[in-house]
């Protein structure tokens, strides 16, 4: 069907022209003067278009007066200036064809506002609401901006695998992948015999594309991967998903300082991009979801990030006089209450924390000469906490081998990763942006389950 997007009608304002549009009815009002108003949305923009349907239309009594929210229609009509307040144009219908009815006694999206908890139970219909439409458009725009940032800088986009035999983060939070009949497992010496499984060895869904991205960085220089990652961590929080999207650039001949600069430049670029391209949707979030959002985004786009070492951060937290639930002690990981204190109270801006204790970070991070800390960096934002985790990678074969053993991993599974340090090793660094957490920050949405179309969390895979 040849049709115009409603967004295009609002931007091009083709007054006097006949157009065809299609979408889903949001509301219908009938005027005593013998016509009806239909608010139609097609997902192309936040705004609904107002359609005026005159009772002279042949199906006015039989169909138009029965139209209710959720029904899908195709409308042909003329774009005219709107005499009413609140919109500058409307469509005078010549023809309204009903494609799909929506029984008003059964359609769940009747009220103007539903709770997000309720909308999660109807994830198949929630994109028809203003909020979820806006989230989807911002998410789309950010995805494109990610590619344009890297492409402009000559990074090569690499498709890293989703099925893998290794555990990048070494944290053991893996979803196993198997073609076994789980009710009838082949057993050898009282253990599952993986040699009979699809790959002949245990396999899992990837927790990160980093290790494979490193392979390509050490051949092509600057690369990035952007795809889904999976973690079986049992964290039932507003910032954790079992399936989330991660953007992971990896740069050869790059040390930690440069890694931090690229990461901060990247975040500012993305924010700048949505401020330029998604203002209608951001204004909606600013009004209904998080007052002050646009101002906050503008400040980050033009402001600076505070950079502190982990050791300094621990000192600041210890001196704060705050009663934290988790003790602040050098060697402990920063908890979200600590991250929030740093961003919200201590500095009131995004914070980069670098040089963490080796014990709390994965095996691949480069060991500092103090022997106690690694060249890690986390970027913390208000509200959502850690949006980026990155590091310079260990490029020394012997040190890396030690670190793999020390963290309890089997070096045999990492032979190819170790090989990169035997043949043409070079300093290299990268980071991972938690895409969904970032979308959460940009939209001001409270819960990460509401920024991904179909959230996967412990006990929840209904859609
Ligand atoms: O800090 P993480 O674990 O780092 C890595 O995976 C590295 N391999 C990245 C790299 O250097 N290439 O994860 C990166 C980011 C976190 O900062 C966080 O924003 C997000 O991914 N993240 C999650 N987002 C949603 N749900 C979860 N369960 C997440 N776990 C991490
Ligand atoms: Mg991390």
Coordinates of C-alpha atoms and ligand atoms in Angstrom, one line a residue, residues 168-169 208 210 231 233 239-241 244 246 248 364 386-390 393 430-432 434 437 448, ligand 1:
X168 CA 34.6 -13.6 28.8
X169 CA 33.9 -12.1 32.1
X208 CA 30.4 -10.2 25.8
X210 CA 35.1 -8.6 23.6
X231 CA 23.9 -13.1 31.7
X233 CA 22.9 -13.3 37.1
X239 CA 19.0 -2.1 35.9
X240 CA 19.6 -5.7 35.1
X241 CA 18.4 -7.9 32.2
X244 CA 20.8 -7.1 27.0
X246 CA 26.1 -4.2 24.4
X248 CA 31.9 -2.9 22.4
X364 CA 41.9 -9.8 30.8
X386 CA 27.6 2.0 35.6
X387 CA 26.8 2.5 31.9
X388 CA 30.3 1.6 30.6
X389 CA 32.9 -0.9 31.8
X390 CA 36.2 -1.0 30.0
X393 CA 43.9 -5.4 28.0
X430 CA 38.2 -1.2 24.7
X431 CA 34.9 -0.8 26.6
X432 CA 31.4 -2.0 26.7
X434 CA 25.3 -1.3 28.3
X437 CA 21.0 1.1 30.6
X448 CA 15.2 -1.2 32.3
Ligands
LIG1 O1 31.2 -4.1 32.8 P1 30.8 -5.3 31.9 O2 30.6 -6.6 32.5 O3 32.0 -5.3 30.8 C1 32.1 -6.2 29.8 O4 31.4 -7.1 29.5 C2 33.4 -6.0 29.0 N1 33.7 -7.2 28.3 C3 33.2 -4.8 28.1 C4 34.4 -4.5 27.3 O5 35.4 -4.0 27.8 N2 34.3 -4.8 26.0 O6 29.5 -4.8 31.0 C5 29.5 -3.6 30.3 C6 28.3 -2.9 30.5 C7 28.1 -2.4 32.0 O7 28.8 -1.3 32.3 C8 26.6 -2.2 32.1 O8 26.2 -1.0 31.6 C9 26.1 -3.3 31.1 O9 27.1 -3.7 30.3 N3 25.5 -4.5 31.8 C10 24.2 -4.8 31.9 N4 23.1 -4.2 31.4 C11 21.9 -4.7 31.7 N5 21.8 -5.9 32.4 C12 22.9 -6.6 32.8 N6 22.7 -7.7 33.5 C13 24.2 -6.0 32.6 N7 25.4 -6.4 32.9 C14 26.2 -5.4 32.4

